[in-house]
Short mmCIF file of C-alpha atoms and ligand atoms in Angstrom, two decimals:
data_model
loop_
_atom_site.label_atom_id
_atom_site.label_comp_id
_atom_site.label_asym_id
_atom_site.label_seq_id
_atom_site.Cartn_x
_atom_site.Cartn_y
_atom_site.Cartn_z
CA MET M 1 -107.52 -13.69 22.43
CA GLY M 2 -110.38 -16.03 21.56
CA SER M 3 -113.83 -16.41 23.03
CA ILE M 4 -115.07 -18.01 26.25
CA VAL M 5 -118.20 -20.11 26.75
CA LEU M 6 -120.05 -20.12 30.07
CA PHE M 7 -121.78 -23.46 30.33
CA GLY M 8 -124.26 -24.93 32.79
CA PRO M 9 -127.91 -25.64 33.55
CA PRO M 10 -130.54 -22.91 33.78
CA GLY M 11 -130.15 -21.09 37.09
CA ALA M 12 -126.49 -22.08 37.52
CA GLY M 13 -125.47 -18.41 37.74
CA LYS M 14 -124.04 -18.00 34.24
CA GLY M 15 -125.41 -14.47 33.83
CA THR M 16 -124.21 -13.36 37.26
CA GLN M 17 -120.72 -14.75 36.69
CA ALA M 18 -120.58 -13.38 33.14
CA GLN M 19 -121.20 -9.87 34.43
CA ARG M 20 -118.40 -10.29 36.95
CA ILE M 21 -115.93 -11.80 34.49
CA THR M 22 -116.48 -9.00 31.97
CA GLU M 23 -115.12 -6.63 34.63
CA HIS M 24 -111.83 -8.57 34.58
CA THR M 25 -111.50 -9.31 30.88
CA SER M 26 -112.20 -7.06 27.94
CA LEU M 27 -114.69 -9.56 26.51
CA PRO M 28 -118.29 -8.41 26.05
CA GLN M 29 -121.04 -10.71 27.35
CA VAL M 30 -123.16 -12.26 24.61
CA SER M 31 -126.28 -13.87 26.06
CA THR M 32 -128.63 -15.44 23.52
CA GLY M 33 -131.36 -15.47 26.21
CA ASP M 34 -131.01 -11.68 26.68
CA MET M 35 -130.97 -11.15 22.91
CA LEU M 36 -134.13 -13.23 22.50
CA ARG M 37 -135.90 -11.43 25.36
CA ALA M 38 -135.01 -8.11 23.71
CA ALA M 39 -136.41 -9.40 20.39
CA VAL M 40 -139.62 -10.54 22.10
CA LYS M 41 -139.98 -7.14 23.78
CA ALA M 42 -139.36 -5.29 20.51
CA GLY M 43 -141.90 -7.52 18.74
CA THR M 44 -139.54 -8.45 15.87
CA ALA M 45 -140.20 -11.45 13.62
CA ILE M 46 -137.47 -13.39 15.47
CA GLY M 47 -139.03 -12.44 18.79
CA LEU M 48 -142.44 -13.64 17.68
CA GLU M 49 -141.02 -16.96 16.52
CA ALA M 50 -138.89 -17.45 19.62
CA LYS M 51 -141.58 -16.59 22.16
CA SER M 52 -143.59 -19.80 21.82
CA TYR M 53 -140.48 -21.90 22.48
CA MET M 54 -139.29 -19.76 25.39
CA ASP M 55 -142.71 -19.67 27.07
CA ARG M 56 -142.78 -23.43 27.30
CA GLY M 57 -139.10 -23.79 28.23
CA ALA M 58 -138.00 -25.41 24.96
CA LEU M 59 -134.91 -24.50 22.96
CA VAL M 60 -135.34 -22.05 20.08
CA PRO M 61 -134.34 -23.63 16.71
CA ASP M 62 -130.63 -23.58 15.87
CA ASP M 63 -131.01 -21.52 12.66
CA VAL M 64 -132.68 -18.67 14.57
CA ILE M 65 -129.96 -18.68 17.22
CA LEU M 66 -127.11 -18.90 14.73
CA GLY M 67 -128.53 -15.97 12.75
CA LEU M 68 -128.47 -13.83 15.90
CA ILE M 69 -124.94 -14.93 16.79
CA GLU M 70 -123.48 -14.31 13.34
CA GLU M 71 -124.85 -10.79 13.37
CA ARG M 72 -123.68 -10.11 16.92
CA ILE M 73 -120.12 -11.28 16.53
CA ALA M 74 -119.70 -9.23 13.36
CA GLU M 75 -119.98 -6.11 15.54
CA ASN M 76 -116.89 -4.10 16.33
CA ASP M 77 -116.69 -4.83 20.05
CA ALA M 78 -116.55 -8.58 19.34
CA LYS M 79 -113.41 -8.54 17.22
CA ASN M 80 -111.14 -9.73 20.05
CA GLY M 81 -113.58 -12.40 21.19
CA VAL M 82 -116.64 -12.48 23.43
CA MET M 83 -117.98 -14.33 26.44
CA PHE M 84 -120.92 -16.50 25.42
CA ASP M 85 -123.56 -17.01 28.10
CA GLY M 86 -126.22 -19.63 27.36
CA PHE M 87 -124.77 -20.41 23.94
CA PRO M 88 -124.02 -22.91 22.41
CA ARG M 89 -126.78 -25.19 23.71
CA THR M 90 -126.73 -27.97 21.08
CA ILE M 91 -124.00 -29.85 19.20
CA PRO M 92 -124.98 -28.21 15.85
CA GLN M 93 -124.65 -24.79 17.51
CA ALA M 94 -121.17 -25.70 18.82
CA GLU M 95 -120.12 -27.01 15.41
CA ALA M 96 -121.30 -23.82 13.70
CA LEU M 97 -119.60 -21.71 16.35
CA SER M 98 -116.26 -23.45 15.80
CA GLU M 99 -116.34 -22.13 12.22
CA LEU M 100 -117.03 -18.57 13.37
CA THR M 101 -114.58 -17.95 16.22
CA GLU M 102 -111.90 -19.66 18.27
CA ILE M 103 -113.04 -20.90 21.69
CA THR M 104 -110.25 -20.94 24.27
CA HIS M 105 -112.16 -21.97 27.43
CA VAL M 106 -115.48 -23.57 28.25
CA LEU M 107 -116.26 -22.79 31.89
CA ALA M 108 -118.90 -25.13 33.29
CA ILE M 109 -120.75 -24.06 36.42
CA ASP M 110 -121.94 -27.26 38.10
CA VAL M 111 -125.14 -27.17 40.14
CA PRO M 112 -127.12 -30.28 41.10
CA ASP M 113 -130.67 -30.57 39.72
CA GLU M 114 -132.29 -30.43 43.14
CA ARG M 115 -130.92 -26.90 43.68
CA ILE M 116 -132.11 -25.52 40.34
CA VAL M 117 -135.82 -25.02 41.09
CA GLU M 118 -135.23 -22.95 44.23
CA ARG M 119 -132.57 -20.91 42.47
CA ILE M 120 -134.72 -20.11 39.44
CA CYS M 121 -137.99 -19.51 41.23
CA GLY M 122 -136.58 -16.79 43.53
CA ARG M 123 -134.72 -14.97 40.78
CA LEU M 124 -135.09 -11.21 40.25
CA THR M 125 -133.49 -8.85 37.76
CA CYS M 126 -132.98 -5.13 38.01
CA GLY M 127 -134.96 -3.81 35.05
CA THR M 128 -132.62 -0.81 34.79
CA CYS M 129 -129.12 -2.32 34.79
CA GLY M 130 -129.75 -6.08 34.45
CA THR M 131 -128.05 -7.14 37.70
CA VAL M 132 -129.43 -10.48 38.82
CA TYR M 133 -130.57 -11.00 42.43
CA HIS M 134 -132.33 -13.74 44.37
CA ASP M 135 -134.97 -13.48 47.11
CA VAL M 136 -132.89 -15.63 49.46
CA PHE M 137 -129.38 -16.25 48.07
CA ASN M 138 -128.53 -12.77 46.77
CA PRO M 139 -131.10 -10.27 48.04
CA VAL M 140 -131.39 -6.75 46.66
CA PRO M 141 -129.43 -4.50 49.10
CA GLY M 142 -131.54 -2.53 51.59
CA ASP M 143 -130.79 0.72 49.80
CA GLY M 144 -131.55 -0.77 46.36
CA CYS M 145 -129.49 -1.81 43.38
CA GLU M 146 -126.00 -0.40 42.85
CA CYS M 147 -127.26 1.41 39.75
CA GLY M 148 -129.49 3.55 41.99
CA GLN M 149 -132.64 2.89 39.97
CA TYR M 150 -133.88 -0.53 40.98
CA VAL M 151 -136.88 -1.76 39.01
CA GLU M 152 -137.97 -5.27 39.96
CA LYS M 153 -138.41 -7.68 37.07
CA ARG M 154 -139.11 -11.41 37.09
CA ARG M 155 -138.58 -13.45 33.96
CA ALA M 156 -141.76 -14.82 32.39
CA ASP M 157 -140.17 -18.29 32.15
CA ASP M 158 -138.84 -18.41 35.73
CA THR M 159 -141.73 -20.53 36.99
CA GLU M 160 -141.95 -24.02 38.46
CA ALA M 161 -143.94 -25.09 35.40
CA THR M 162 -141.23 -24.26 32.87
CA VAL M 163 -138.15 -24.97 34.93
CA LEU M 164 -138.54 -28.75 34.62
CA THR M 165 -138.88 -28.48 30.83
CA ARG M 166 -135.80 -26.24 30.72
CA LEU M 167 -133.87 -28.70 32.84
CA GLY M 168 -135.02 -31.53 30.56
CA ALA M 169 -133.82 -29.60 27.49
CA TYR M 170 -130.49 -29.05 29.25
CA HIS M 171 -129.96 -32.75 29.99
CA GLU M 172 -131.09 -33.98 26.59
CA GLN M 173 -129.73 -31.37 24.20
CA THR M 174 -127.09 -29.31 26.00
CA SER M 175 -125.21 -31.58 28.41
CA PRO M 176 -123.78 -33.76 25.55
CA LEU M 177 -121.70 -30.68 24.73
CA ALA M 178 -119.64 -31.29 27.87
CA SER M 179 -117.90 -34.35 26.38
CA TRP M 180 -117.77 -32.64 22.96
CA TYR M 181 -115.67 -29.84 24.51
CA GLU M 182 -113.81 -32.24 26.83
CA GLU M 183 -112.56 -34.14 23.80
CA ARG M 184 -111.21 -30.85 22.48
CA GLY M 185 -109.41 -30.10 25.77
CA LEU M 186 -111.36 -26.91 26.44
CA PHE M 187 -113.64 -27.93 29.29
CA HIS M 188 -113.21 -26.72 32.90
CA ARG M 189 -115.65 -27.59 35.65
CA VAL M 190 -116.27 -25.36 38.68
CA ASP M 191 -118.51 -26.17 41.67
CA GLY M 192 -121.40 -23.71 41.36
CA ASP M 193 -123.14 -24.68 44.58
CA ARG M 194 -121.16 -22.21 46.69
CA ALA M 195 -120.93 -18.51 47.49
CA ILE M 196 -121.01 -16.31 44.36
CA ASP M 197 -117.60 -14.75 45.13
CA ASP M 198 -115.90 -18.15 45.52
CA ILE M 199 -117.22 -19.25 42.13
CA THR M 200 -115.95 -16.04 40.51
CA THR M 201 -112.52 -16.57 42.07
CA ASP M 202 -112.29 -20.09 40.63
CA LEU M 203 -113.48 -19.02 37.18
CA LEU M 204 -110.93 -16.20 37.03
CA TYR M 205 -108.23 -18.62 38.17
CA VAL M 206 -109.02 -20.95 35.26
CA LEU M 207 -108.78 -18.02 32.86
CA GLN M 208 -105.38 -16.83 34.12
P1 LIG X 1 -131.57 -18.22 29.11
O1 LIG X 1 -131.75 -16.77 29.39
O2 LIG X 1 -130.19 -18.55 28.65
O3 LIG X 1 -132.02 -19.10 30.25
O4 LIG X 1 -132.54 -18.56 27.88
C1 LIG X 1 -133.94 -18.40 27.98
C2 LIG X 1 -134.63 -19.17 26.86
O5 LIG X 1 -134.19 -18.66 25.59
C3 LIG X 1 -134.33 -20.66 26.82
O6 LIG X 1 -135.17 -21.42 27.66
C4 LIG X 1 -134.55 -20.98 25.35
O7 LIG X 1 -135.93 -21.04 25.05
C5 LIG X 1 -134.01 -19.72 24.67
N1 LIG X 1 -132.55 -19.81 24.35
C6 LIG X 1 -131.56 -19.04 24.84
N2 LIG X 1 -130.37 -19.37 24.32
C7 LIG X 1 -130.60 -20.39 23.47
C8 LIG X 1 -129.78 -21.20 22.64
N3 LIG X 1 -128.44 -21.01 22.56
N4 LIG X 1 -130.38 -22.17 21.89
C9 LIG X 1 -131.71 -22.38 21.94
N5 LIG X 1 -132.55 -21.67 22.72
C10 LIG X 1 -132.01 -20.68 23.48
#
């Protein structure tokens, strides 16, 4: 089995869907955003370099991202493929990736621009297990997160100020990848402006 790419604008629900799909496939989730946030938290050289880009909502340079990816997919759990979440985000990243692993499906979660700000600005993460919630669309259950140890976390870049820059980066640098993958017959579009369960059902159907 090869690898899967989850594609879409910031706030489309890629992380949420990735967590659900990993329960149905044996593919580990590889999120470059999560890896970069871990590097920033740990204060590594990569984290220090990436932070200035992330804080303003710009893409981190391709060589930094590709270094992280090469290291990650050399790990043992990645030998049968992985599910990429938030990667690739530029044509050079996709070209480099095609040399590293076979991509079997690119699953695009479509959400119109006007929905993105409200989705990103209400976003919450459980600091213990990483489950993603939303103040309005996916509230934390009354008795807390499923993991039993809910710790509320909001991403530093989930603000109205950065979301427009992130959306701009998506349209300029990332969305050209849609036709790049379409030409290769790998691209599948799913309406992401619906209930979370319905989106998961459609994504799993495409993967069958
Ligand atoms: P995400 O968690 O996917 O929304 O990513 C958060 C931030 O990390 C982005 O706004 C970028 O600054 C950076 N980032 C994550 N993945 C990539 C990537 N594949 N290429 C460039 N920058 C990335």
